């Protein structure tokens, strides 16, 4: 008389041998899916629209404090730090679209090389924090982190000697910048910058500008002590 092994017994035996394999595959799949995607490639030469007055893309004047409003009324282009060959600063360097900039991207650094005055900006993307005792500088201390296709940049430690634009919007050494560089496609970046400075503004405010890839190279540029244009500038405000 033949003996038959019941189907449940066969299935149980099969599962006994297959379970370790299934768990291993599941673990490997989870490990692969949990790995972060590589950030988009921003390398290249780029340019944003020339924005001499930052209030235009904002749609109105920034939310000035009384002190900030007073300073803005007194300033004019003759006082522009650029007329004295001083560095342009981080945000204005991007929106000064007459001159492009080059992005050089590595896993630990996102560098912006400005044609304007041949200056550069370093954004550290290696996970470090801001130094506790950062000395105020022209471009401040910038650290970045990736959020999908967007690089979020936090900048502090700026001195008060740059302007935000040509129109005379100033800031103090308490300025805090938050920028978002979002790669839209191979030739387009969406750049959003938030300005926070309790001495000049009652609340944070933001503008967004498109950045387009340029089929060119950045050129050598130098502003020297014998610059002649400043003498011909005239005050426009009354």
XYZ file of C-alpha atoms in Angstrom:
238
model
C 0.000 0.000 0.000
C 1.462 3.351 -1.147
C 1.837 6.135 1.291
C 1.118 9.658 0.071
C 2.592 12.790 1.589
C -0.136 15.289 2.119
C 0.142 18.634 0.276
C 0.284 20.736 3.473
C 3.365 18.832 4.566
C 5.096 19.456 1.237
C 4.224 23.161 1.366
C 5.517 23.451 4.917
C 8.800 21.853 3.942
C 9.174 24.120 0.932
C 8.524 27.216 3.019
C 11.093 26.042 5.568
C 13.805 26.103 2.920
C 12.550 29.169 1.035
C 11.972 31.549 3.962
C 15.652 32.442 4.528
C 16.013 33.210 0.817
C 12.887 35.403 0.786
C 13.987 37.343 3.855
C 17.436 37.879 2.331
C 15.916 39.243 -0.893
C 13.573 41.519 1.031
C 16.418 42.828 3.171
C 18.578 43.509 0.107
C 15.711 45.317 -1.671
C 15.052 47.491 1.382
C 18.742 48.312 1.642
C 18.931 49.375 -1.986
C 15.750 51.458 -1.845
C 16.897 53.232 1.339
C 20.043 54.508 -0.322
C 19.673 58.228 -1.211
C 19.557 59.086 -4.888
C 22.565 60.943 -6.237
C 22.017 64.727 -6.277
C 21.457 66.367 -9.660
C 24.448 67.744 -11.539
C 24.635 71.556 -11.380
C 28.066 71.862 -12.996
C 28.222 74.512 -15.697
C 27.957 78.227 -16.412
C 24.692 79.888 -15.419
C 23.005 83.285 -15.311
C 19.931 84.761 -13.638
C 18.035 87.792 -14.989
C 19.715 91.097 -14.159
C 17.753 92.367 -11.158
C 18.973 95.832 -10.170
C 15.975 96.343 -7.863
C 15.140 93.326 -5.687
C 11.721 94.820 -4.827
C 10.530 94.261 -8.439
C 10.286 90.433 -8.275
C 8.976 90.822 -4.719
C 6.166 93.066 -6.006
C 6.648 95.765 -3.366
C 9.271 97.169 -1.051
C 10.631 94.786 1.576
C 9.010 94.961 5.038
C 11.362 97.620 6.408
C 11.853 98.431 10.043
C 11.858 102.217 10.656
C 15.648 102.075 10.638
C 15.717 100.088 7.394
C 13.302 102.504 5.694
C 15.372 105.487 6.784
C 18.562 103.958 5.440
C 16.933 103.094 2.120
C 15.693 106.667 1.639
C 19.196 108.033 2.164
C 21.074 105.624 -0.104
C 21.672 105.975 -3.820
C 23.801 104.328 -6.473
C 26.669 106.711 -5.855
C 27.104 104.913 -2.521
C 27.016 101.452 -4.102
C 29.930 99.375 -2.703
C 30.595 98.071 -6.222
C 31.568 101.583 -7.332
C 34.417 101.244 -4.849
C 35.437 97.860 -6.262
C 34.222 96.006 -3.153
C 32.954 92.368 -3.340
C 29.396 91.851 -4.534
C 28.100 89.445 -1.857
C 26.344 86.075 -2.214
C 22.773 86.885 -3.289
C 23.528 89.933 -5.421
C 26.242 87.973 -7.190
C 23.607 85.593 -8.537
C 21.074 88.218 -9.599
C 23.671 90.443 -11.308
C 22.810 88.720 -14.566
C 25.013 90.906 -16.747
C 27.869 88.640 -15.663
C 27.400 84.847 -15.441
C 28.761 82.523 -12.800
C 30.103 78.981 -12.872
C 29.067 76.186 -10.511
C 31.674 73.577 -9.660
C 30.079 70.693 -7.736
C 31.765 67.906 -5.781
C 30.328 65.582 -3.101
C 31.615 67.879 -0.330
C 31.647 71.357 -1.899
C 29.306 73.407 -4.085
C 31.437 76.299 -5.359
C 30.114 79.354 -7.208
C 32.697 81.230 -9.259
C 31.496 84.732 -10.112
C 32.699 86.512 -13.198
C 31.902 89.736 -11.332
C 35.221 90.797 -9.784
C 36.461 87.236 -10.310
C 35.331 86.250 -6.788
C 34.133 82.896 -5.486
C 31.782 81.429 -2.907
C 32.187 78.099 -1.115
C 29.131 76.154 0.085
C 30.133 73.148 2.195
C 27.923 70.087 1.653
C 29.841 67.605 3.808
C 27.471 67.757 6.781
C 29.389 70.268 8.868
C 27.736 72.974 10.992
C 28.414 76.697 11.081
C 31.412 77.668 13.230
C 30.372 79.191 16.552
C 32.738 82.145 16.227
C 32.623 82.931 12.504
C 34.139 86.280 11.597
C 31.849 88.366 9.344
C 33.023 88.222 5.725
C 31.819 89.384 2.304
C 30.223 86.021 1.441
C 29.639 84.645 4.950
C 29.703 81.003 5.971
C 27.495 78.744 3.841
C 26.464 75.140 4.452
C 24.171 73.120 2.208
C 22.084 69.964 2.369
C 20.236 68.061 -0.317
C 16.474 67.666 -0.309
C 15.830 65.544 -3.392
C 16.596 67.662 -6.459
C 17.101 70.799 -4.358
C 20.173 72.143 -2.582
C 19.145 74.118 0.519
C 21.832 76.603 1.551
C 22.053 78.354 4.910
C 24.345 81.396 5.166
C 25.342 83.459 8.201
C 28.406 85.465 9.180
C 28.001 88.214 6.588
C 29.395 91.673 7.089
C 27.189 94.726 6.515
C 29.243 96.197 3.678
C 27.399 94.714 0.676
C 24.081 95.723 -0.863
C 21.298 93.355 -1.879
C 20.956 95.119 -5.259
C 21.844 98.275 -7.189
C 18.795 100.184 -5.908
C 20.279 100.595 -2.439
C 18.632 97.855 -0.352
C 21.050 97.293 2.510
C 21.371 94.823 5.367
C 23.199 94.458 8.666
C 25.694 91.887 9.877
C 22.703 89.964 11.249
C 21.558 88.989 7.761
C 20.602 85.323 7.448
C 20.129 83.886 3.968
C 18.275 80.700 3.079
C 18.520 79.673 -0.552
C 16.977 76.840 -2.522
C 18.647 75.780 -5.779
C 16.168 73.447 -7.504
C 17.226 71.710 -10.732
C 14.236 71.897 -13.081
C 15.898 70.354 -16.129
C 19.316 70.252 -17.761
C 19.201 73.949 -18.599
C 17.095 75.448 -15.808
C 17.409 76.131 -12.084
C 14.764 77.665 -9.835
C 16.473 79.864 -7.239
C 14.572 81.078 -4.185
C 16.279 83.249 -1.580
C 14.865 84.293 1.798
C 16.272 87.352 3.548
C 16.040 87.577 7.324
C 17.493 90.571 9.176
C 15.648 91.907 12.231
C 17.569 95.192 12.126
C 16.402 96.100 8.612
C 13.224 94.030 8.096
C 10.220 93.289 10.295
C 9.886 89.757 8.928
C 11.630 87.368 6.502
C 10.854 87.863 2.807
C 11.630 85.862 -0.310
C 12.089 86.248 -4.054
C 12.366 83.609 -6.764
C 14.332 83.947 -9.994
C 14.993 81.562 -12.892
C 18.595 80.619 -13.650
C 19.486 79.485 -17.171
C 22.480 77.545 -18.462
C 24.858 79.577 -20.615
C 26.879 78.291 -23.546
C 29.918 80.325 -22.608
C 32.804 80.618 -20.170
C 33.235 83.120 -17.370
C 35.763 85.779 -18.293
C 38.452 87.564 -16.343
C 37.219 90.749 -14.678
C 38.986 93.248 -12.474
C 37.841 96.404 -10.714
C 40.822 98.502 -9.691
C 41.496 101.542 -7.557
C 41.631 103.791 -10.637
C 37.971 103.111 -11.513
C 36.538 106.240 -13.166
C 32.746 105.699 -13.368
C 31.862 106.653 -9.792
C 32.583 110.337 -10.382
C 29.847 110.462 -13.036
C 27.058 108.958 -10.924
C 24.262 111.263 -9.801
C 21.688 110.815 -7.071
C 18.253 109.955 -8.407
C 16.228 110.125 -5.194
C 14.901 113.352 -3.709
